[in-house]
PDB file of C-alpha atoms in Angstrom:
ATOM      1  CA  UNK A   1      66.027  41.466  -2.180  1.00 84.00           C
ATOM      2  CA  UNK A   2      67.347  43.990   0.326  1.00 89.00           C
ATOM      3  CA  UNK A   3      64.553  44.568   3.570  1.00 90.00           C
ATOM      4  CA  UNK A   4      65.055  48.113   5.269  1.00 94.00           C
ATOM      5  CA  UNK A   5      63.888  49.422   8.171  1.00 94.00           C
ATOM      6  CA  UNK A   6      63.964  53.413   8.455  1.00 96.00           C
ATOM      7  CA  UNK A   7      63.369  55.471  11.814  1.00 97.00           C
ATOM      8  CA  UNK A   8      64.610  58.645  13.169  1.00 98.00           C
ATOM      9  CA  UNK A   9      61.893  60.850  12.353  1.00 97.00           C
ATOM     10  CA  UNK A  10      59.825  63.400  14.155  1.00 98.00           C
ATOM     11  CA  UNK A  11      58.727  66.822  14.971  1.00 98.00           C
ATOM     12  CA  UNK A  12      61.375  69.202  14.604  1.00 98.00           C
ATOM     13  CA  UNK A  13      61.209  72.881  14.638  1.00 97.00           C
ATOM     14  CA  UNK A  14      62.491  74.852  11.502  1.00 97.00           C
ATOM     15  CA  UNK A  15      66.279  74.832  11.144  1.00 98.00           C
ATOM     16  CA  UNK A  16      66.581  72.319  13.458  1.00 98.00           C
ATOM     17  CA  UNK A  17      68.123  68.928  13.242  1.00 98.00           C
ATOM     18  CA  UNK A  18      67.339  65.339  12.301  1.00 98.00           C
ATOM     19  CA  UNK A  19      68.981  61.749  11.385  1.00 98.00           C
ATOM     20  CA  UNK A  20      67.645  59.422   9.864  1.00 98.00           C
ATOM     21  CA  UNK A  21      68.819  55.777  10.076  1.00 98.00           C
ATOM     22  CA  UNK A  22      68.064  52.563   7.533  1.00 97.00           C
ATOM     23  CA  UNK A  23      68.926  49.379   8.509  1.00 96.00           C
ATOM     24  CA  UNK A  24      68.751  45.713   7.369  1.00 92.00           C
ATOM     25  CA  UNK A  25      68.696  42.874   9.658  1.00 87.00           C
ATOM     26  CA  UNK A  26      68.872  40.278   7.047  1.00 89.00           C
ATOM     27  CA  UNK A  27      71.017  42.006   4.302  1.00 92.00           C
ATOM     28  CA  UNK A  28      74.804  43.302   4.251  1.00 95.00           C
ATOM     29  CA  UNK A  29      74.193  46.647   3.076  1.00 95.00           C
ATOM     30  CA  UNK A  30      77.242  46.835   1.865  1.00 94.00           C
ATOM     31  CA  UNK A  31      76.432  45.575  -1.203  1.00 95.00           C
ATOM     32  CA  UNK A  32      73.940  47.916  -1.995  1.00 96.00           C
ATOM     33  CA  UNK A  33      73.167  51.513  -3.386  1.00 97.00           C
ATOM     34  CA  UNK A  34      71.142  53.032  -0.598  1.00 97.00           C
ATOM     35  CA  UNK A  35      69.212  56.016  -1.852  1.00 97.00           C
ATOM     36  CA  UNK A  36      66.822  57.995   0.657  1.00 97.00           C
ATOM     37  CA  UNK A  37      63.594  59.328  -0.916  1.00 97.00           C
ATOM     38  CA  UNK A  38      60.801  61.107   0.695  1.00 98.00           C
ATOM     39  CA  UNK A  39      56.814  61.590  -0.179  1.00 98.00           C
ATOM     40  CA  UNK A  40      54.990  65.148   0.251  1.00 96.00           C
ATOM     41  CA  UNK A  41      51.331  64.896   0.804  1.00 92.00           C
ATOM     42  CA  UNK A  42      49.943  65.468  -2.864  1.00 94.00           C
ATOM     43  CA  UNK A  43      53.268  64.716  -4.324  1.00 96.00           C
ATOM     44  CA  UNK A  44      55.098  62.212  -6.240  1.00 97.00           C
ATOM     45  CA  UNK A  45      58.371  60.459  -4.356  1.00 96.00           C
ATOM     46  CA  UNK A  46      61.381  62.180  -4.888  1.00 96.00           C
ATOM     47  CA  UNK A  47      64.548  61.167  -4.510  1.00 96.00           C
ATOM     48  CA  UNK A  48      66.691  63.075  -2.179  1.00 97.00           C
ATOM     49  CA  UNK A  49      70.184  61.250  -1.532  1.00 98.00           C
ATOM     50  CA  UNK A  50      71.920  58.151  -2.297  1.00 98.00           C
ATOM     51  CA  UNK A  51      75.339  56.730  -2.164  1.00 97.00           C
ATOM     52  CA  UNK A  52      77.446  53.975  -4.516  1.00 96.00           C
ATOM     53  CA  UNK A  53      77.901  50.773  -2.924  1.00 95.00           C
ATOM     54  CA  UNK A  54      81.125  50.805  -5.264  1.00 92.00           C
ATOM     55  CA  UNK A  55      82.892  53.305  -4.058  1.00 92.00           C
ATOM     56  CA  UNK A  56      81.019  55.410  -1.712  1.00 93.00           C
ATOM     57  CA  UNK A  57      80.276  58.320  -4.132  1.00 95.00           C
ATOM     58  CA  UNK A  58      77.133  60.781  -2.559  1.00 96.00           C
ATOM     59  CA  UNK A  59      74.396  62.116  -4.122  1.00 96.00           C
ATOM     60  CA  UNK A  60      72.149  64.297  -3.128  1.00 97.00           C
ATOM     61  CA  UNK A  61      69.085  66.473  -4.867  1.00 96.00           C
ATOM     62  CA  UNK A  62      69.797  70.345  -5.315  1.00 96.00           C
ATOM     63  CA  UNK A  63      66.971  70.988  -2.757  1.00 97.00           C
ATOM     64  CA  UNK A  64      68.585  69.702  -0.184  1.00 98.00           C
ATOM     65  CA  UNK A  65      72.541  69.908  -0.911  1.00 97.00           C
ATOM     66  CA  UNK A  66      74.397  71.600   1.378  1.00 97.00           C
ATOM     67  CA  UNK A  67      71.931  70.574   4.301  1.00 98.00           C
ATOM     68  CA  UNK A  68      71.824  66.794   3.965  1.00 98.00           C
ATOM     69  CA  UNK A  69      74.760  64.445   4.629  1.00 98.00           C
ATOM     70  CA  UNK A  70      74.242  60.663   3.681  1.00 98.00           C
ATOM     71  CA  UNK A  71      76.915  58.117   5.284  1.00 97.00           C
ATOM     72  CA  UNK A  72      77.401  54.802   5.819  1.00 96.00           C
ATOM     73  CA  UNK A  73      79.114  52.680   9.013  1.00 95.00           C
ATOM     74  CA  UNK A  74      79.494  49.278   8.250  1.00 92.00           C
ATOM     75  CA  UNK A  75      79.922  47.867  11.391  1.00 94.00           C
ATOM     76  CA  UNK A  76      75.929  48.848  12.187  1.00 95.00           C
ATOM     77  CA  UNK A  77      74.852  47.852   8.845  1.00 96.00           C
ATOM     78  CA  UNK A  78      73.325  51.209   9.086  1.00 97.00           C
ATOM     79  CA  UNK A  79      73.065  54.132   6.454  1.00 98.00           C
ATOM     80  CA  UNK A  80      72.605  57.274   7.825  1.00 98.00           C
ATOM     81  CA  UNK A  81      70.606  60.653   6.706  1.00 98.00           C
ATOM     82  CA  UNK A  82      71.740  63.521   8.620  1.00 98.00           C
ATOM     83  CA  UNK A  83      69.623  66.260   8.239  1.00 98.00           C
ATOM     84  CA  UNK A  84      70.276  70.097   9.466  1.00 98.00           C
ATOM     85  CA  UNK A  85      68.509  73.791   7.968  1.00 98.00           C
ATOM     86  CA  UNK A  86      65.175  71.816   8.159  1.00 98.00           C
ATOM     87  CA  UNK A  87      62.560  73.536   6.271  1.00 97.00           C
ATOM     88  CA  UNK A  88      58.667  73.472   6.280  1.00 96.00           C
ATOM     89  CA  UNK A  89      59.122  72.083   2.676  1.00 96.00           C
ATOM     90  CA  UNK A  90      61.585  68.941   3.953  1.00 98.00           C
ATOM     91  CA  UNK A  91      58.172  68.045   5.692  1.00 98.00           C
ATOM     92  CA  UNK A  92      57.846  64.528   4.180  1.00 98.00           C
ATOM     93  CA  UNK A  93      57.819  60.522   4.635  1.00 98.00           C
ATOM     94  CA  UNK A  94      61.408  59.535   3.902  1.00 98.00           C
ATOM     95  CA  UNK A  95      61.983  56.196   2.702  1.00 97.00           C
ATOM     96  CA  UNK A  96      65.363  54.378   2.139  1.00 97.00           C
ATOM     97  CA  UNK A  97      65.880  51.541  -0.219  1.00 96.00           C
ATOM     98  CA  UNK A  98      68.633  49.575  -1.808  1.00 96.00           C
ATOM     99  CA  UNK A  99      69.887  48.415  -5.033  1.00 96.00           C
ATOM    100  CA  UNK A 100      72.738  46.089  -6.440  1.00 95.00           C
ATOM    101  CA  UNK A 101      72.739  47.915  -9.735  1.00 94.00           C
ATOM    102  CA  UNK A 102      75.007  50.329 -11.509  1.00 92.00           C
ATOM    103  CA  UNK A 103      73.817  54.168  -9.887  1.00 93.00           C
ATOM    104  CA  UNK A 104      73.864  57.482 -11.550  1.00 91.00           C
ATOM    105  CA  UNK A 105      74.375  61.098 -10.498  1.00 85.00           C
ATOM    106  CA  UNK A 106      71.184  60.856 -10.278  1.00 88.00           C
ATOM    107  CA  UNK A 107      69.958  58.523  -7.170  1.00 91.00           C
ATOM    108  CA  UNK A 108      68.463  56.761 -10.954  1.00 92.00           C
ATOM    109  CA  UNK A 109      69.445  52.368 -11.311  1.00 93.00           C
ATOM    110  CA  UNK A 110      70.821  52.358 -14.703  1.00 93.00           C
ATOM    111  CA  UNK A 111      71.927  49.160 -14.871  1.00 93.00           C
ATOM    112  CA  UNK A 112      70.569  46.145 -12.845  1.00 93.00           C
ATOM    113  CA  UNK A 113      67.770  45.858 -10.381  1.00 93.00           C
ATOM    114  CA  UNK A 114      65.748  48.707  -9.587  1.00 93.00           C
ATOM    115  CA  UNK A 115      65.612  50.185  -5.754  1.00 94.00           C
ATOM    116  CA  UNK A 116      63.354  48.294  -3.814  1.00 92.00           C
ATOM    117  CA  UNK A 117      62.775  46.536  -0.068  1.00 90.00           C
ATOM    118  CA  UNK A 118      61.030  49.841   0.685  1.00 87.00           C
ATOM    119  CA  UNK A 119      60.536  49.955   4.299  1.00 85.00           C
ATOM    120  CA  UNK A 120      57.403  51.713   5.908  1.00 91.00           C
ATOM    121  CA  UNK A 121      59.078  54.989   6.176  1.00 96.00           C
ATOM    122  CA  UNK A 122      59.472  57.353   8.771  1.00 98.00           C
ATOM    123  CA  UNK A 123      57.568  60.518   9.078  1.00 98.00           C
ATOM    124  CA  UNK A 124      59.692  64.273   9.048  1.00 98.00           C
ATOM    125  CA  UNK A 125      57.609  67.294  10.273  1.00 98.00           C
ATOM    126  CA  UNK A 126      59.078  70.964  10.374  1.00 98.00           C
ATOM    127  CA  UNK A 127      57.190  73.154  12.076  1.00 96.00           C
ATOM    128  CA  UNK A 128      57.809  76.856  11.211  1.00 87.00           C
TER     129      UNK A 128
END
């Protein structure tokens, strides 16, 4: 099972900037979905991007397309959430996680192993 490790969060001001990196030191993540998710206070998790492991395909949820970029480089074993337009309502805990499986449109497994070596997450705060 794939272990992540996000960071990259903070305080930003509203329509400012953030990235957000997950990384594995014991997995290749190339062999994985990655999909970034995040958690409002009083809210269920919702999944905001992902990309294929197949053949790089992106994702991303209609809140936030247009704003978000998701992207991988390989040779950091990194996967990368670059965020810009921030908005009060991107305030959130944004996890990353990784699958094997077969992904849809989505950011849903629909084949294979679910998404999981959830890391502790990394807070996002937009201040207006």
């Amino acid at each position: 099972q794939v272990q992540v490790v996000e960071s990259g969060g903070g305080l930003v001001q509203r329509g400012g900037s953030l990235r957000l990196s997950c990384a594995s030191s014991g997995s290749n993540l190339d062999y994985y979905n990655i999909g970034w998710f995040r958690q409002a206070p009083g809210k269920e998790r919702e999944a905001v991007s992902c990309i294929s492991k197949d053949d790089g395909s992106t994702y991303y949820a209609d809140s936030v397309r247009g704003r978000f970029t998701i992207s991988r480089d390989n040779a950091k074993n990194t996967v990368y959430l670059q965020m810009s337009g921030l908005k009060s309502e991107d305030t959130a805990v944004y996890y990353c996680a990784g699958s094997p499986g077969i992904l849809d449109p989505r950011c849903v497994i629909k084949a294979g192993p679910p998404f999981a070596g959830w890391g502790q997450g990394t807070q996002v705060t937009v201040s207006s």
